[in-house]
C-alpha positions as a Markdown table, in Angstrom:
| # | Residue | x | y | z |
|---|---|---|---|---|
| 1 | Met | 0.0 | 0.0 | 0.0 |
| 2 | Leu | 1.3 | 3.4 | -0.9 |
| 3 | Lys | 1.3 | 5.8 | 2.1 |
| 4 | Ile | 1.5 | 9.5 | 1.4 |
| 5 | Lys | 2.8 | 11.7 | 4.2 |
| 6 | Ser | 2.2 | 15.4 | 3.7 |
| 7 | Leu | 2.6 | 18.9 | 4.9 |
| 8 | Val | 0.0 | 21.0 | 2.9 |
| 9 | Cys | -2.4 | 20.9 | 0.0 |
| 10 | Ala | -4.1 | 23.2 | -2.4 |
| 11 | Met | -7.3 | 25.1 | -2.2 |
| 12 | Cys | -7.9 | 26.6 | -5.7 |
| 13 | Leu | -6.0 | 26.7 | -9.0 |
| 14 | Val | -4.7 | 29.8 | -10.7 |
| 15 | Leu | -4.9 | 29.1 | -14.5 |
| 16 | Pro | -2.4 | 30.5 | -16.9 |
| 17 | Thr | -3.5 | 33.6 | -18.7 |
| 18 | Ala | -4.8 | 32.8 | -22.1 |
| 19 | Ser | -4.5 | 35.1 | -25.1 |
| 20 | Phe | -7.6 | 36.5 | -26.5 |
| 21 | Ala | -8.0 | 34.6 | -29.8 |
| 22 | Glu | -11.1 | 34.8 | -32.0 |
| 23 | Glu | -11.7 | 31.2 | -31.3 |
| 24 | Pro | -10.2 | 30.2 | -27.9 |
| 25 | Ile | -8.8 | 26.6 | -27.6 |
| 26 | Asn | -11.2 | 24.4 | -25.7 |
| 27 | Gly | -11.3 | 20.8 | -24.3 |
| 28 | Gln | -12.8 | 19.3 | -27.4 |
| 29 | Asp | -10.0 | 20.8 | -29.5 |
| 30 | Phe | -7.5 | 19.0 | -27.4 |
| 31 | Ile | -9.4 | 15.7 | -27.6 |
| 32 | Asn | -9.5 | 16.0 | -31.4 |
| 33 | Leu | -5.8 | 16.7 | -31.5 |
| 34 | Phe | -4.9 | 13.8 | -29.2 |
| 35 | Glu | -6.7 | 11.5 | -31.6 |
| 36 | Lys | -4.6 | 12.8 | -34.5 |
| 37 | Leu | -1.5 | 12.2 | -32.5 |
| 38 | Ser | -2.3 | 8.8 | -31.0 |
| 39 | Gly | -5.3 | 7.5 | -32.8 |
| 40 | Lys | -8.7 | 6.7 | -31.4 |
| 41 | Gln | -8.4 | 4.6 | -28.3 |
| 42 | Pro | -11.9 | 3.6 | -27.1 |
| 43 | Gly | -12.3 | 3.3 | -23.4 |
| 44 | Ile | -8.9 | 4.9 | -22.7 |
| 45 | Arg | -8.0 | 8.3 | -21.5 |
| 46 | Lys | -7.0 | 10.8 | -24.2 |
| 47 | Gly | -4.2 | 12.2 | -22.1 |
| 48 | His | -1.8 | 10.2 | -19.9 |
| 49 | Ala | -3.4 | 7.1 | -21.4 |
| 50 | Lys | -0.9 | 4.6 | -20.0 |
| 51 | Gly | -0.9 | 4.3 | -16.2 |
| 52 | Val | -1.2 | 2.2 | -13.1 |
| 53 | Cys | -3.1 | 2.8 | -9.8 |
| 54 | Ala | -2.3 | 2.5 | -6.1 |
| 55 | Val | -4.0 | 3.4 | -2.9 |
| 56 | Gly | -2.6 | 5.0 | 0.2 |
| 57 | Thr | -3.2 | 7.3 | 3.2 |
| 58 | Phe | -2.7 | 11.0 | 3.4 |
| 59 | Thr | -1.6 | 12.2 | 6.9 |
| 60 | Pro | -1.7 | 16.0 | 7.3 |
| 61 | Asn | 0.8 | 17.9 | 9.3 |
| 62 | Gln | -0.8 | 20.1 | 12.0 |
| 63 | Ala | 1.4 | 23.0 | 11.0 |
| 64 | Ala | -0.6 | 23.3 | 7.7 |
| 65 | Lys | -3.6 | 24.6 | 9.7 |
| 66 | Gln | -1.9 | 28.0 | 10.2 |
| 67 | Tyr | -2.1 | 28.5 | 6.4 |
| 68 | Ser | -5.4 | 26.7 | 5.5 |
| 69 | Ile | -8.8 | 26.0 | 6.9 |
| 70 | Ser | -9.4 | 23.1 | 4.4 |
| 71 | Pro | -10.9 | 20.0 | 6.0 |
| 72 | Leu | -8.2 | 18.1 | 4.2 |
| 73 | Phe | -6.0 | 18.9 | 7.2 |
| 74 | Asn | -8.4 | 17.8 | 9.9 |
| 75 | Ala | -7.7 | 14.1 | 9.8 |
| 76 | Pro | -6.0 | 11.4 | 7.7 |
| 77 | Ser | -7.8 | 10.5 | 4.5 |
| 78 | Lys | -7.7 | 7.8 | 1.9 |
| 79 | Ala | -5.7 | 8.6 | -1.2 |
| 80 | Asn | -6.3 | 7.0 | -4.6 |
| 81 | Ile | -3.2 | 7.5 | -6.8 |
| 82 | Arg | -2.6 | 7.1 | -10.5 |
| 83 | Phe | 0.9 | 7.1 | -12.0 |
| 84 | Ser | 1.1 | 7.6 | -15.7 |
| 85 | Met | 3.1 | 8.4 | -18.9 |
| 86 | Gly | 2.5 | 11.7 | -20.6 |
| 87 | Gly | 0.7 | 11.6 | -24.0 |
| 88 | Gly | -2.2 | 9.7 | -25.5 |
| 89 | Asn | -0.4 | 6.5 | -26.5 |
| 90 | Pro | -1.5 | 3.5 | -24.3 |
| 91 | His | 1.7 | 1.7 | -25.3 |
| 92 | Ala | 4.1 | 4.6 | -24.6 |
| 93 | Asp | 7.8 | 3.8 | -24.4 |
| 94 | Glu | 8.7 | 4.0 | -20.7 |
| 95 | Thr | 12.4 | 4.6 | -21.4 |
| 96 | Ser | 11.7 | 7.8 | -23.3 |
| 97 | Arg | 12.5 | 11.3 | -22.2 |
| 98 | Ser | 8.9 | 12.3 | -21.6 |
| 99 | Pro | 7.0 | 13.5 | -18.5 |
| 100 | Arg | 5.5 | 11.1 | -16.0 |
| 101 | Gly | 2.4 | 12.0 | -14.0 |
| 102 | Met | 0.9 | 11.5 | -10.6 |
| 103 | Gly | -2.8 | 12.1 | -10.0 |
| 104 | Val | -4.1 | 11.9 | -6.4 |
| 105 | Gln | -7.7 | 11.9 | -5.2 |
| 106 | Phe | -8.0 | 12.5 | -1.5 |
| 107 | Val | -11.3 | 11.1 | -0.1 |
| 108 | Leu | -12.2 | 13.1 | 3.0 |
| 109 | Glu | -14.1 | 11.8 | 6.1 |
| 110 | Asn | -17.4 | 13.4 | 4.9 |
| 111 | Gly | -17.1 | 11.8 | 1.4 |
| 112 | Asp | -15.9 | 14.9 | -0.4 |
| 113 | Val | -13.0 | 14.4 | -2.7 |
| 114 | His | -10.0 | 16.7 | -3.6 |
| 115 | Asn | -8.0 | 16.1 | -6.8 |
| 116 | Ile | -4.5 | 17.1 | -7.7 |
| 117 | Ala | -2.1 | 16.2 | -10.5 |
| 118 | Gly | 1.6 | 16.7 | -11.0 |
| 119 | Leu | 4.4 | 16.0 | -13.4 |
| 120 | Thr | 8.0 | 14.9 | -13.1 |
| 121 | Thr | 9.0 | 18.1 | -14.8 |
| 122 | Pro | 9.1 | 21.3 | -12.7 |
| 123 | Val | 7.6 | 23.4 | -15.5 |
| 124 | Phe | 4.8 | 22.9 | -18.1 |
| 125 | Ala | 5.2 | 22.8 | -21.9 |
| 126 | Gly | 3.7 | 26.3 | -22.5 |
| 127 | Asn | 2.4 | 29.4 | -20.8 |
| 128 | Ser | -1.1 | 29.0 | -22.1 |
| 129 | Pro | -3.5 | 26.5 | -23.6 |
| 130 | Glu | -2.9 | 28.0 | -27.0 |
| 131 | Ala | 0.9 | 27.7 | -26.7 |
| 132 | Phe | 0.6 | 24.0 | -25.7 |
| 133 | Phe | -1.9 | 23.3 | -28.4 |
| 134 | Gly | 0.3 | 24.8 | -31.0 |
| 135 | Leu | 3.2 | 22.7 | -29.9 |
| 136 | Leu | 1.2 | 19.5 | -30.0 |
| 137 | Ser | -0.1 | 20.4 | -33.4 |
| 138 | Thr | 3.5 | 20.5 | -34.8 |
| 139 | Leu | 3.9 | 16.8 | -33.7 |
| 140 | Val | 1.1 | 15.5 | -35.9 |
| 141 | Pro | 2.7 | 13.3 | -38.6 |
| 142 | Asp | 2.5 | 14.4 | -42.2 |
| 143 | Glu | -0.5 | 12.8 | -44.0 |
| 144 | Lys | 1.7 | 11.8 | -46.9 |
| 145 | Thr | 4.9 | 10.6 | -45.3 |
| 146 | Gly | 3.6 | 9.6 | -41.9 |
| 147 | Gln | 6.6 | 11.4 | -40.3 |
| 148 | Ile | 6.9 | 14.3 | -37.9 |
| 149 | Asp | 8.5 | 17.4 | -39.4 |
| 150 | Phe | 11.0 | 18.1 | -36.6 |
| 151 | Ala | 12.2 | 21.3 | -38.4 |
| 152 | Lys | 8.7 | 22.6 | -37.9 |
| 153 | Val | 8.7 | 21.6 | -34.2 |
| 154 | Lys | 12.0 | 23.4 | -33.7 |
| 155 | Ala | 10.8 | 26.5 | -35.4 |
| 156 | Tyr | 7.7 | 26.6 | -33.3 |
| 157 | Arg | 9.7 | 26.2 | -30.1 |
| 158 | Glu | 12.0 | 29.1 | -31.1 |
| 159 | Gln | 9.0 | 31.3 | -31.9 |
| 160 | Asn | 7.3 | 30.3 | -28.6 |
| 161 | Pro | 10.0 | 30.2 | -26.0 |
| 162 | Ser | 7.6 | 29.2 | -23.2 |
| 163 | Thr | 7.5 | 25.7 | -24.7 |
| 164 | Leu | 11.3 | 25.3 | -24.4 |
| 165 | Gly | 11.6 | 25.0 | -20.6 |
| 166 | Gln | 10.1 | 21.5 | -20.2 |
| 167 | Phe | 11.8 | 20.3 | -23.4 |
| 168 | Asn | 15.3 | 21.4 | -22.2 |
| 169 | Trp | 14.7 | 19.9 | -18.7 |
| 170 | Leu | 13.8 | 16.5 | -20.2 |
| 171 | Gln | 16.9 | 16.6 | -22.4 |
| 172 | Ser | 19.1 | 17.2 | -19.4 |
| 173 | His | 17.5 | 14.7 | -17.1 |
| 174 | Asn | 17.2 | 10.9 | -17.6 |
| 175 | Pro | 13.7 | 9.4 | -17.0 |
| 176 | Pro | 12.8 | 8.0 | -13.6 |
| 177 | Ala | 13.8 | 4.4 | -12.8 |
| 178 | Ser | 10.5 | 3.9 | -11.0 |
| 179 | Tyr | 7.2 | 5.8 | -10.6 |
| 180 | Val | 8.0 | 6.2 | -6.9 |
| 181 | Ser | 11.6 | 7.3 | -7.3 |
| 182 | Ser | 10.9 | 10.7 | -8.6 |
| 183 | Arg | 9.5 | 14.1 | -7.5 |
| 184 | Tyr | 6.2 | 15.3 | -8.9 |
| 185 | Phe | 5.6 | 19.0 | -9.3 |
| 186 | Gly | 2.2 | 20.7 | -9.3 |
| 187 | Val | 3.6 | 23.4 | -11.8 |
| 188 | His | 0.6 | 25.7 | -11.3 |
| 189 | Thr | 0.1 | 28.2 | -8.5 |
| 190 | Phe | -2.5 | 27.4 | -5.8 |
| 191 | Tyr | -3.9 | 29.3 | -2.8 |
| 192 | Met | -4.4 | 28.3 | 0.8 |
| 193 | Val | -6.9 | 30.4 | 2.8 |
| 194 | Asp | -6.3 | 30.7 | 6.5 |
| 195 | Glu | -8.9 | 31.4 | 9.3 |
| 196 | Lys | -8.5 | 35.1 | 8.9 |
| 197 | Gly | -9.3 | 34.9 | 5.2 |
| 198 | Ala | -5.8 | 35.7 | 4.1 |
| 199 | Lys | -4.6 | 33.9 | 0.9 |
| 200 | His | -1.2 | 32.2 | 0.6 |
| 201 | Ala | 0.0 | 31.5 | -2.9 |
| 202 | Phe | 2.1 | 28.4 | -3.2 |
| 203 | Arg | 3.3 | 25.6 | -5.5 |
| 204 | Trp | 3.5 | 22.0 | -4.3 |
| 205 | Thr | 5.9 | 19.1 | -4.8 |
| 206 | Met | 5.6 | 15.5 | -3.9 |
| 207 | Val | 9.0 | 14.4 | -2.6 |
| 208 | Pro | 9.9 | 10.7 | -2.1 |
| 209 | Glu | 11.6 | 9.8 | 1.2 |
| 210 | Glu | 13.8 | 7.3 | -0.6 |
| 211 | Pro | 16.6 | 8.6 | -2.8 |
| 212 | Glu | 15.5 | 9.6 | -6.3 |
| 213 | Gln | 16.7 | 7.2 | -9.1 |
| 214 | Val | 16.9 | 7.6 | -12.8 |
| 215 | Leu | 17.6 | 5.2 | -15.7 |
| 216 | Thr | 21.2 | 5.1 | -16.9 |
| 217 | Glu | 22.0 | 5.6 | -20.5 |
| 218 | Glu | 22.5 | 1.9 | -20.9 |
| 219 | Gln | 19.2 | 1.1 | -19.2 |
| 220 | Met | 17.4 | 3.5 | -21.5 |
| 221 | Lys | 18.7 | 1.4 | -24.5 |
| 222 | Thr | 18.1 | -2.1 | -23.0 |
| 223 | Phe | 15.0 | -1.9 | -20.8 |
| 224 | Pro | 11.7 | -3.0 | -22.2 |
| 225 | Lys | 9.2 | -0.3 | -23.3 |
| 226 | Ser | 6.9 | -1.4 | -20.4 |
| 227 | Phe | 8.4 | -2.0 | -17.0 |
| 228 | Leu | 7.1 | 0.7 | -14.6 |
| 229 | Ala | 3.9 | -1.1 | -13.5 |
| 230 | Lys | 5.9 | -4.2 | -12.7 |
| 231 | Arg | 8.5 | -2.2 | -10.9 |
| 232 | Leu | 5.8 | -0.4 | -8.8 |
| 233 | Glu | 4.5 | -3.8 | -7.7 |
| 234 | Gln | 8.1 | -4.8 | -6.7 |
| 235 | Asp | 8.6 | -1.5 | -4.8 |
| 236 | Leu | 5.4 | -1.9 | -2.9 |
| 237 | Ala | 6.1 | -5.6 | -2.1 |
| 238 | Lys | 9.1 | -4.4 | -0.1 |
| 239 | Gly | 6.9 | -2.2 | 2.1 |
| 240 | Lys | 5.0 | 1.1 | 2.1 |
| 241 | Val | 6.3 | 4.0 | 0.1 |
| 242 | His | 6.4 | 7.4 | 1.7 |
| 243 | Tyr | 6.1 | 10.8 | 0.1 |
| 244 | Arg | 6.2 | 14.3 | 1.6 |
| 245 | Phe | 3.8 | 16.7 | 0.2 |
| 246 | Gln | 5.6 | 20.0 | 0.4 |
| 247 | Ala | 4.5 | 23.6 | -0.3 |
| 248 | Glu | 6.7 | 26.4 | -1.4 |
| 249 | Leu | 5.2 | 29.7 | -0.5 |
| 250 | Ala | 5.4 | 32.5 | -3.1 |
| 251 | Glu | 7.9 | 35.3 | -2.6 |
| 252 | Gln | 7.9 | 38.8 | -4.0 |
| 253 | Gly | 8.5 | 38.7 | -7.8 |
| 254 | Asp | 7.5 | 35.0 | -8.3 |
| 255 | Val | 5.3 | 34.6 | -11.4 |
| 256 | Leu | 1.9 | 33.3 | -10.3 |
| 257 | Thr | 0.2 | 32.7 | -13.6 |
| 258 | Asp | 2.8 | 31.0 | -15.8 |
| 259 | Pro | 3.4 | 27.3 | -15.3 |
| 260 | Ser | 6.3 | 27.4 | -17.8 |
| 261 | Val | 8.4 | 29.5 | -15.4 |
| 262 | Arg | 10.1 | 27.8 | -12.4 |
| 263 | Trp | 10.3 | 29.7 | -9.2 |
| 264 | Pro | 13.9 | 30.4 | -8.0 |
């Protein structure tokens, strides 16, 4: 069983500021684009299609109450966790330099639920839905050749620098050796509200208590494309896995509305 130990959690999400386009990008646009990228996969999620689930316990730290009146911090709660590979391919290569995800659903004593999701990258691949959509659009294979035009992808990144941060981070960091051997970043800014009504902006990170591990260059070449689910079973068979749910409070000058920018 996966046990999650924590300090603080989120109240409400601050979305990145979207540009005022004549036809703003919406959820259905992304679904249609995911199908172009990964094909139609009936019964499977469009994003983060490949994943595995676990259950655990969230134990709040009493110190969190000075920042938030959320009932999440009143008592331990059940946690439903899903680890996943980024993208819409249910057969994604798990040795690739791509984001991994962690989604957590906290089930409170009164039956209410609180959902959060994070990535193994400290920044997102764009400062707005439009920037991210544009980036994904360049990855759609050519109808005639069936190949991705990487010159087009590179040109888009250069013209839209907010899409470079995550890409550069992935190129300089090998992928995790296990779903539970990596940090997960909330990337967006959230707010906690205290008993006086004051708001505290923060970003969260799930930090494993065990040392973080990544695949070696040799393992990236020799490991099978699917190994993370099996490794999770092996990790949990050894005993409970512990994570600290940490909050980093915003300081003067920190960008609150751009998930493509990492705080100092």
